[in-house]
CSV table of C-alpha atoms in Angstrom, one decimal:
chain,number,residue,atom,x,y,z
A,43,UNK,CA,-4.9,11.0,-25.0
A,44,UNK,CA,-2.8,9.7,-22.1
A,45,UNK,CA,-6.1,8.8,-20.1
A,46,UNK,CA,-7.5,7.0,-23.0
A,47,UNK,CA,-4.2,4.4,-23.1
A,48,UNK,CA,-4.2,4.4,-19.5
A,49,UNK,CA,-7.9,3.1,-19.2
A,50,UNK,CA,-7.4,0.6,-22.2
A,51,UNK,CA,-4.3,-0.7,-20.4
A,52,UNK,CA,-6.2,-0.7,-17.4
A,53,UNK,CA,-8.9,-3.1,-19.0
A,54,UNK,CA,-6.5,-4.9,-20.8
A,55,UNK,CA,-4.9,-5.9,-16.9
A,56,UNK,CA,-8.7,-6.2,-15.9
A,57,UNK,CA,-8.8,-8.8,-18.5
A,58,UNK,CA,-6.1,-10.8,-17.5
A,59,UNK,CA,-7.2,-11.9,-14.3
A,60,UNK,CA,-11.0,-12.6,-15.4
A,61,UNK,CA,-9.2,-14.9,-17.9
A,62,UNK,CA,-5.9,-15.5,-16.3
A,63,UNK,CA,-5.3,-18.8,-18.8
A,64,UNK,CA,-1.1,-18.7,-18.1
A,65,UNK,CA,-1.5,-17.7,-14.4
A,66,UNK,CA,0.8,-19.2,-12.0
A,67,UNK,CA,0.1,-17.8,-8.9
A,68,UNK,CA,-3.1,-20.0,-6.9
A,69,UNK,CA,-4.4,-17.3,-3.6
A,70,UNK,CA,-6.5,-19.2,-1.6
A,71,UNK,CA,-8.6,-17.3,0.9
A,72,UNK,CA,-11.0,-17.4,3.2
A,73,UNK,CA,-11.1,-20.4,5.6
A,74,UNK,CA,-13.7,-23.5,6.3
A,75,UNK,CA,-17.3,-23.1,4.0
A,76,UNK,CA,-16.4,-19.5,2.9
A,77,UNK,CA,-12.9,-19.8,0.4
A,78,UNK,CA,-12.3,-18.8,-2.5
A,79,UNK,CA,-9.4,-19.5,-5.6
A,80,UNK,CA,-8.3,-16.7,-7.3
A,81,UNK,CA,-5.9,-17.6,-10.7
A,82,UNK,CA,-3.1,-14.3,-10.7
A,83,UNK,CA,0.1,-13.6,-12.4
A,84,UNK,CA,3.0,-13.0,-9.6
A,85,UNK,CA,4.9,-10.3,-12.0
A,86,UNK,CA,1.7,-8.3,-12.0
A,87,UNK,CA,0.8,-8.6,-8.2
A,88,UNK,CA,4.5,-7.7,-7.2
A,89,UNK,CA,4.8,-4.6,-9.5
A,90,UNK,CA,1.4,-3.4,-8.5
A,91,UNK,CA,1.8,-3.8,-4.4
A,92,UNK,CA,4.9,-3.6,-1.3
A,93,UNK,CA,2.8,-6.2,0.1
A,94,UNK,CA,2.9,-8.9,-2.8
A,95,UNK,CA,6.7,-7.9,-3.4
A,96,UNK,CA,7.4,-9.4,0.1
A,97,UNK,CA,5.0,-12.1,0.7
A,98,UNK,CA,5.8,-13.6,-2.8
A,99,UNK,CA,9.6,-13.2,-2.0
A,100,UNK,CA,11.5,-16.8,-2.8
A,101,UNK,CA,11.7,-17.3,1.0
A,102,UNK,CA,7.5,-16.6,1.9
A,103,UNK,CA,6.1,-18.6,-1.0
A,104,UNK,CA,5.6,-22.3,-1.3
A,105,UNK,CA,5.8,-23.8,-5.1
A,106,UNK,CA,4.3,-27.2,-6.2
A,107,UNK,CA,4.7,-27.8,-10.0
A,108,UNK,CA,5.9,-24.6,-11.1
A,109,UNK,CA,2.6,-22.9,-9.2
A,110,UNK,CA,3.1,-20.9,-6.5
A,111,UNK,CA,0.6,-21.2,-3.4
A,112,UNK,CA,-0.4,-18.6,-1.6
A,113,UNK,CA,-2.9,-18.5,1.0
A,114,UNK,CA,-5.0,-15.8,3.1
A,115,UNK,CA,-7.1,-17.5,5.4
A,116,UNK,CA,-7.6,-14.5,7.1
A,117,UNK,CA,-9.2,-12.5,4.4
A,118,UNK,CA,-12.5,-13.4,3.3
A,119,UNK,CA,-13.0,-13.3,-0.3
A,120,UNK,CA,-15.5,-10.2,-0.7
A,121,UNK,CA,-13.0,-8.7,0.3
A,122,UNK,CA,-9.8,-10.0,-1.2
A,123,UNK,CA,-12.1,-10.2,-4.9
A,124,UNK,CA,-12.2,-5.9,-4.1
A,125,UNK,CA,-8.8,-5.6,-3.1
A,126,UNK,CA,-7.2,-7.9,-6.4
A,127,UNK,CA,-9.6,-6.2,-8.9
A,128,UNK,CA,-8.2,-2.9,-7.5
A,129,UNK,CA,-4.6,-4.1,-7.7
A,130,UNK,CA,-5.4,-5.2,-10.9
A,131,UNK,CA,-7.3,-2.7,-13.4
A,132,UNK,CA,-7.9,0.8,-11.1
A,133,UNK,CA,-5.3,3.4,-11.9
A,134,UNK,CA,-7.0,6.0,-10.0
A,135,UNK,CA,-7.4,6.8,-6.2
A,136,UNK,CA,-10.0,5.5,-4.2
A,137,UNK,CA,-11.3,4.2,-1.0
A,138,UNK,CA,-12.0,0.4,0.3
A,139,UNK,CA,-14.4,0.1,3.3
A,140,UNK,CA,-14.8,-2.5,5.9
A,141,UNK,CA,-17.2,-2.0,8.4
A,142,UNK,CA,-18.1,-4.6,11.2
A,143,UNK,CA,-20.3,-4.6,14.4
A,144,UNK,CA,-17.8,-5.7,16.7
A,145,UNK,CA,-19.5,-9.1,17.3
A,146,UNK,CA,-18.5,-11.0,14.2
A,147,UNK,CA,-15.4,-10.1,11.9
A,148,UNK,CA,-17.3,-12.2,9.3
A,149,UNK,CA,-20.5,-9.7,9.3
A,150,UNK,CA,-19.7,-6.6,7.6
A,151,UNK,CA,-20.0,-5.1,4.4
A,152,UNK,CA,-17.6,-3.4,2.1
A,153,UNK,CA,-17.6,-1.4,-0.7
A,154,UNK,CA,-15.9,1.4,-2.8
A,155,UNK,CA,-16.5,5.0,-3.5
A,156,UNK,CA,-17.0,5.2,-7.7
A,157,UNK,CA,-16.2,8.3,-8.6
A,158,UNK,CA,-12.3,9.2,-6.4
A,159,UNK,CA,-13.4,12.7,-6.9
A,160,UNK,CA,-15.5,12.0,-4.0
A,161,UNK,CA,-13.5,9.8,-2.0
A,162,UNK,CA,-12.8,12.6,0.7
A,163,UNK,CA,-15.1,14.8,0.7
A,164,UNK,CA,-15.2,18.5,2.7
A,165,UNK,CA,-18.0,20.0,4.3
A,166,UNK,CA,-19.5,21.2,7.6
A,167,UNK,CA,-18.5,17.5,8.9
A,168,UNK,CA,-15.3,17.5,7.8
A,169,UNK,CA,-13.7,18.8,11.6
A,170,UNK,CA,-16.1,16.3,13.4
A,171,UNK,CA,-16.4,13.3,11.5
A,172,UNK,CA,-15.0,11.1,8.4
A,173,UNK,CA,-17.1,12.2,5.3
A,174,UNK,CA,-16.8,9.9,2.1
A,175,UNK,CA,-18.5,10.5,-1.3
A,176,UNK,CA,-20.5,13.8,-1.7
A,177,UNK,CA,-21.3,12.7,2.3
A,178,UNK,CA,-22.9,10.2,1.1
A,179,UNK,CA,-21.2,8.2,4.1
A,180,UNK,CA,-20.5,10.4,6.9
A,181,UNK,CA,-19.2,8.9,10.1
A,182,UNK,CA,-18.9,10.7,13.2
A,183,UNK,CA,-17.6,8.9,16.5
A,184,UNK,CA,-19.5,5.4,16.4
A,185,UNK,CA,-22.4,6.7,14.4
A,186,UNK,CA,-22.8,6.4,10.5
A,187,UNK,CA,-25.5,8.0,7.9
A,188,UNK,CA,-25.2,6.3,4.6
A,189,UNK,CA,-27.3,7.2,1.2
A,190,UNK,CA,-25.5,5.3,-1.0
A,191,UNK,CA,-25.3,6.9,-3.9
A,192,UNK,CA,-21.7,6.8,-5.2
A,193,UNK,CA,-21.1,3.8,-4.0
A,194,UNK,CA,-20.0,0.8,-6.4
A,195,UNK,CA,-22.0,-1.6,-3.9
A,196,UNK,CA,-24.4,-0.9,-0.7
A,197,UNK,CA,-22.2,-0.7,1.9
A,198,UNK,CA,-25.5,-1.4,4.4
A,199,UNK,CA,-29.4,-1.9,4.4
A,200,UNK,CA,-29.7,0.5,6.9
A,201,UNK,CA,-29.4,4.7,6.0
A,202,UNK,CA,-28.4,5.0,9.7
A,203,UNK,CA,-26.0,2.3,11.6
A,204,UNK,CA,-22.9,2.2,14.6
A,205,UNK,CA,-19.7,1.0,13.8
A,206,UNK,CA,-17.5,-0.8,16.3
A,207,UNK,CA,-15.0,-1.5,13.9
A,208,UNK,CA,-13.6,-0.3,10.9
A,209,UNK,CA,-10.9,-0.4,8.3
A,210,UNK,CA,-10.4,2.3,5.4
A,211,UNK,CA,-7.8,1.7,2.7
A,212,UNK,CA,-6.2,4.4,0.6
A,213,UNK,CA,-5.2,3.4,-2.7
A,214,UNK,CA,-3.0,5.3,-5.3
């Protein structure tokens, strides 16, 4: 019963930022050919991260006819679109991945794990390397074997890759 409201409330908040109609937060990010607008209600973003409590704090945020503007030049929106829709609708744990060659921030891919039950997952890797849905994604030192199949996008063309840099987020 109590998953059942929690799921309709989280598609309910899903909702309100595909059709955010009496938004008045503007995020722009991304910088020069590759930005993106996303329309968001403030109340929602602060109760639902630390990070949006602080940065949308009277003294951070810059307002121009009751809107607030807020922008992330730094963040490209792949990314940012993953990390609001999360913020938004997704009551349940789960993992973010960014993973870059070292040579180009911009290149990289990112995805999700679908089912959390997977997020972390143990096996025979699990003392040498980071293993991520049913080890679907296992990453040990700079080497990574991906299959992809609990994934909510494809994290890379390639089943095997090395990874320079990376970035995981937790999310409760």
């Amino acid at each position: 019963m109590a998953s059942e409201f929690f799921s309709g409330l989280s598609q309910n908040f899903s909702q309100l930022l595909e059709d955010a109609d009496d938004y008045n937060i503007i995020i722009k990010v991304g910088e020069n050919s590759n930005t993106k607008e996303f329309n968001a209600h403030s109340n929602i973003l602060r109760a639902r991260s630390p990070y949006f409590k602080r940065a949308l704090s009277q003294n951070w945020v810059t307002k121009k006819n009751n809107m607030i503007n807020f922008a992330k030049p730094n963040i490209s929106p792949t990314v940012f679109e993953m990390i609001i829709s999360y913020y938004w609708a997704n009551t349940t744990e789960s993992f973010i991945f960014s993973l870059g060659d070292g040579k180009d921030l911009k290149n990289y891919k990112i995805s999700r794990v679908k089912n959390s039950s997977y997020a972390m997952y143990e096996s025979h890797y699990q003392n040498t390397a980071l293993n991520f849905g049913n080890s679907d994604l296992v990453i040990n030192n700079n080497v990574g074997t991906c299959n992809q199949s609990q994934y909510a996008s494809n994290i890379l063309d390639l089943n095997s890759f090395t990874i320079e840099e990376m970035e995981i987020f937790r999310f409760y």
